[in-house]
Coordinates of C-alpha atoms in Angstrom, one line a residue:
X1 CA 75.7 97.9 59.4
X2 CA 73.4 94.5 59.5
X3 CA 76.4 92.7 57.4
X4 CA 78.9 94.6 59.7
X5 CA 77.2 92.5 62.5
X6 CA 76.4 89.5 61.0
X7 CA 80.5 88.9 59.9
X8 CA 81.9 90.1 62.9
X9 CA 83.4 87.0 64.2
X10 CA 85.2 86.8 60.6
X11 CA 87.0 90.6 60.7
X12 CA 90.0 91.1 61.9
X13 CA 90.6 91.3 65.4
X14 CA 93.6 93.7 66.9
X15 CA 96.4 95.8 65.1
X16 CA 98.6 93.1 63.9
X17 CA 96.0 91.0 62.4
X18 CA 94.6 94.1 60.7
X19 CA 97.8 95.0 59.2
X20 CA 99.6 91.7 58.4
X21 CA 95.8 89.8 57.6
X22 CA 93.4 92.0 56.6
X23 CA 90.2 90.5 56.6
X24 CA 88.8 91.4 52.2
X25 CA 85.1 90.9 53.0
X26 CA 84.3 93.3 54.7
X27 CA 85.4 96.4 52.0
X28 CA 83.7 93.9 49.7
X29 CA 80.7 94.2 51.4
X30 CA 80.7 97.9 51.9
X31 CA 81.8 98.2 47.9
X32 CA 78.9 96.0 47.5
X33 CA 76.3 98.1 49.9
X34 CA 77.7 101.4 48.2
X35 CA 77.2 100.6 44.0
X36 CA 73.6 99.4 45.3
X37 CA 72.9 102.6 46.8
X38 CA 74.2 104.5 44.3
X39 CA 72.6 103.1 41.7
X40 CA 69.5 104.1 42.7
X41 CA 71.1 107.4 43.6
X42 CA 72.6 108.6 40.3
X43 CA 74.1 112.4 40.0
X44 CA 77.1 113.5 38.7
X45 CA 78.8 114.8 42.0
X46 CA 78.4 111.0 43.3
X47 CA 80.4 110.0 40.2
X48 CA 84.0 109.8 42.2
X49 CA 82.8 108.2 45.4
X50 CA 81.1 105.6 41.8
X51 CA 83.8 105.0 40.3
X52 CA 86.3 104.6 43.4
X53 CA 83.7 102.0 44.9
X54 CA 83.1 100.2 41.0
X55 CA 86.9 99.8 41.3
X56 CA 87.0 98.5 45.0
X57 CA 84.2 95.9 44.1
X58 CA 85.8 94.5 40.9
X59 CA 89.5 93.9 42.3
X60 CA 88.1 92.3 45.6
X61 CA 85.2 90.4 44.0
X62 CA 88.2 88.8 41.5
X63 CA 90.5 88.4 44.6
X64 CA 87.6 86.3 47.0
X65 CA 86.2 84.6 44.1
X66 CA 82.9 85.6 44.5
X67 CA 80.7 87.5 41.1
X68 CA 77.8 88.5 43.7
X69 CA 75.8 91.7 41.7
X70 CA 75.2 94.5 43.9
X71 CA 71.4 94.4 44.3
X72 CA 71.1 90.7 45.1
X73 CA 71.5 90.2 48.6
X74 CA 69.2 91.6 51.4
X75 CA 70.9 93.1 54.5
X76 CA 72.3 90.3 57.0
X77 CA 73.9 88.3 54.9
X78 CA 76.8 86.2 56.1
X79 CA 79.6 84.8 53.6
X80 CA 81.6 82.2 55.7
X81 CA 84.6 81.7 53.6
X82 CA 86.8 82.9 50.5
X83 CA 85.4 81.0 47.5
X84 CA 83.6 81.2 44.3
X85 CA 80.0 82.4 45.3
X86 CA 78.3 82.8 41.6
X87 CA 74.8 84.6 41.9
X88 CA 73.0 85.8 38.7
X89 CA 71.9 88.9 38.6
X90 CA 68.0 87.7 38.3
X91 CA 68.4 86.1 41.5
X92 CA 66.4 87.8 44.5
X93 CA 68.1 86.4 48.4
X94 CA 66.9 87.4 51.8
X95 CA 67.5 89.2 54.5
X96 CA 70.2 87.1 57.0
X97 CA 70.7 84.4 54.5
X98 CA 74.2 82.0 54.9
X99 CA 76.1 81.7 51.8
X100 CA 79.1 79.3 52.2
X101 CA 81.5 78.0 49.6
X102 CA 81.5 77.0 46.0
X103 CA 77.5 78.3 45.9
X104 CA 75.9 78.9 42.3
X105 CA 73.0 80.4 41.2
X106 CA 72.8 79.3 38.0
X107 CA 71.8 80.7 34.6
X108 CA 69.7 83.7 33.8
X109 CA 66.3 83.1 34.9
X110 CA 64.3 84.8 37.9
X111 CA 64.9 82.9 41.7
X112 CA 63.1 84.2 44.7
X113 CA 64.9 83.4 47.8
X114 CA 63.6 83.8 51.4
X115 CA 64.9 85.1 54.6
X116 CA 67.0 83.0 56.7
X117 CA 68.1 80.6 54.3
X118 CA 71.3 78.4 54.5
X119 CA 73.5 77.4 52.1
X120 CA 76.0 74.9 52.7
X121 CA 79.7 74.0 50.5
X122 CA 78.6 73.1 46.8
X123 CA 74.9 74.1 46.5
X124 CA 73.4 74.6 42.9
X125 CA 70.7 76.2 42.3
X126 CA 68.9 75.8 39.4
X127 CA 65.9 77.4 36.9
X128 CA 63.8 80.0 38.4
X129 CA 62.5 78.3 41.4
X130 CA 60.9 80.1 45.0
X131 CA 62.3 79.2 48.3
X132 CA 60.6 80.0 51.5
X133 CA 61.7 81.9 54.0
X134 CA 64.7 79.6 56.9
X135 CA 64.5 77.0 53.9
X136 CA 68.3 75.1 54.7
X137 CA 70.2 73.4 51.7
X138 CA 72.7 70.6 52.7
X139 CA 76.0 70.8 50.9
X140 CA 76.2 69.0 47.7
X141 CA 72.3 69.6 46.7
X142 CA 71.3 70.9 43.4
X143 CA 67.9 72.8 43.7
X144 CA 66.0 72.6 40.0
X145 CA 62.6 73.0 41.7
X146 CA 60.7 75.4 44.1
X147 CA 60.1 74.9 47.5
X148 CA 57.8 77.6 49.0
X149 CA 57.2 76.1 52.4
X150 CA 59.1 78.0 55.4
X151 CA 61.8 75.8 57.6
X152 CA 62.7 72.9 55.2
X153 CA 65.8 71.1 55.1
X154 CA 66.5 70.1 51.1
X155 CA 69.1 68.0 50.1
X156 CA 70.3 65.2 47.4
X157 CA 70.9 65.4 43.7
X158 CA 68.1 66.4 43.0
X159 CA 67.1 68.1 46.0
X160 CA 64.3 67.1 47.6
X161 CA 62.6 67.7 51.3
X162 CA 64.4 65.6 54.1
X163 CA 62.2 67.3 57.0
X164 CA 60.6 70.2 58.1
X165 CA 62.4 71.8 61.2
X166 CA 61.0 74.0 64.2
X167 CA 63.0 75.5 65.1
X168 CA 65.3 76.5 62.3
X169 CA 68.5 76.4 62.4
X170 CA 68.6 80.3 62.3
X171 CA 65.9 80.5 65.9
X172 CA 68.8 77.9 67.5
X173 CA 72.4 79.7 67.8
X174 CA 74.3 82.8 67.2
X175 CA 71.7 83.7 64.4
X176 CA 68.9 85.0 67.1
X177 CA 71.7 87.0 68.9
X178 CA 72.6 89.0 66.1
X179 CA 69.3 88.9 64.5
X180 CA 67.5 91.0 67.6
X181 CA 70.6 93.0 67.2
X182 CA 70.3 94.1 63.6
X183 CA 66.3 94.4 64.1
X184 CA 67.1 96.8 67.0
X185 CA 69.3 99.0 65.3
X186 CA 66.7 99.0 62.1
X187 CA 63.7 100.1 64.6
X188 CA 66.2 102.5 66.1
X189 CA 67.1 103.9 62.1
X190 CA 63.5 104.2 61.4
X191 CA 63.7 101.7 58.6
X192 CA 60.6 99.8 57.0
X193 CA 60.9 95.9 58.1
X194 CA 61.1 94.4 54.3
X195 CA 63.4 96.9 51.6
X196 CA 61.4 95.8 47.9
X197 CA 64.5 96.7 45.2

C-alpha cells in the first residue's frame, strides 16, 4: 500500500486511460511486493499464486527496463519513469527512497542505503559503500565511497559532498504529505517502524 501511495500521481487516472494506457508499474510493484513475501512464506499451496507473480515480474521488469530483485527496496519507494533501474541483489535501499532513470547499483558487493534518499537520471553507484539516511545524489554522480552522514547532497564524478541540507528535500514537498500518510496507515496495521529482511 505505501508504494500504492507514494506512485499515485503516476497511475492511471479514469477508464480510458486505464484501458488504452495502462500505467506497468504499478503490477510491477505488486509482483515485486508479492515474490518478497512469498519468499519468506514458502508452501506448496502458495506455489500457483508463485509462479503466476514470478511470471508477472519477469515480463514487466523486461518491458520497463528495470532488473530491481525482490527484497531490495523498503516500502515507499517511488520510481519516476520507464528506464533501466539496475540494483544488485546485495544492495540494501530505504524506506521512501526516489529512484529515477538510468540508476545502477553496480557489481556484487554489499551497499547499505538509507531512508529518504534521492536519486536523480544517471546515478552510479559503486563498491559497497553506506549512505545515510535523506542523503540526495545529483544526476550524473558516480558514488565509489560511503557517506554515512544524514541530509547530504553528493554530486560530481567522483561524488563528493556539495552541502549538507535542513531541510531535505524529502521534509520540503509532496514527500511529507504522503510520508504522514503511509506512517498513519502503518500505526493503524500495527506494523513495527523499521522491517530488517
Amino acid at each position: 500500500m505505501a508504494d500504492d501511495i507514494m506512485n499515485a500521481h503516476l497511475y492511471s487516472q479514469g477508464i480510458f486511460s486505464r484501458i488504452f494506457t495502462p500505467c506497468l508499474l504499478k503490477p510491477f510493484l505488486h509482483s515485486m511486493r508479492w515474490l518478497d513475501y512469498l519468499g519468506y512464506h514458502k508452501c506448496w499451496w502458495n506455489l500457483p499464486l508463485y509462479l503466476f507473480h514470478r511470471f508477472r515480474y519477469y515480463r514487466l521488469s523486461y518491458r520497463l527496463g528495470y532488473e530491481i530483485p525482490p527484497a531490495s527496496l523498503g516500502y515507499g519507494v517511488l520510481i519516476s519513469h520507464y528506464g533501466s533501474i539496475t540494483i544488485n541483489p546485495a544492495a540494501k535501499i530505504g524506506n521512501y527512497c526516489v529512484i529515477h532513470n538510468n540508476v545502477t547499483f553496480a557489481d556484487g558487493d554489499y551497499k547499505q542505503i538509507g531512508d529518504r534518499c534521492f536519486f536523480g537520471t544517471n546515478v552510479v553507484v559503486a563498491h559497497g559503500i553506506t549512505l545515510g539516511n535523506g542523503c540526495t545524489v545529483s544526476a550524473n554522480s558516480l558514488v565509489n565511497r560511503s557517506y554515512p552522514g544524514s541530509n547530504v547532497l553528493l554530486g560530481g564524478m567522483t561524488a563528493k559532498v556539495l552541502r549538507t541540507q535542513n531541510p531535505s528535500w524529502f521534509d520540503e514537498g509532496i514527500g511529507l504529505d504522503k510520508y504522514n500518510q503511509i506512517e498513519h496507515l502503518r500505526k493503524k496495521m500495527g506494523l513495527p517502524e523499521k522491517i530488517v529482511k
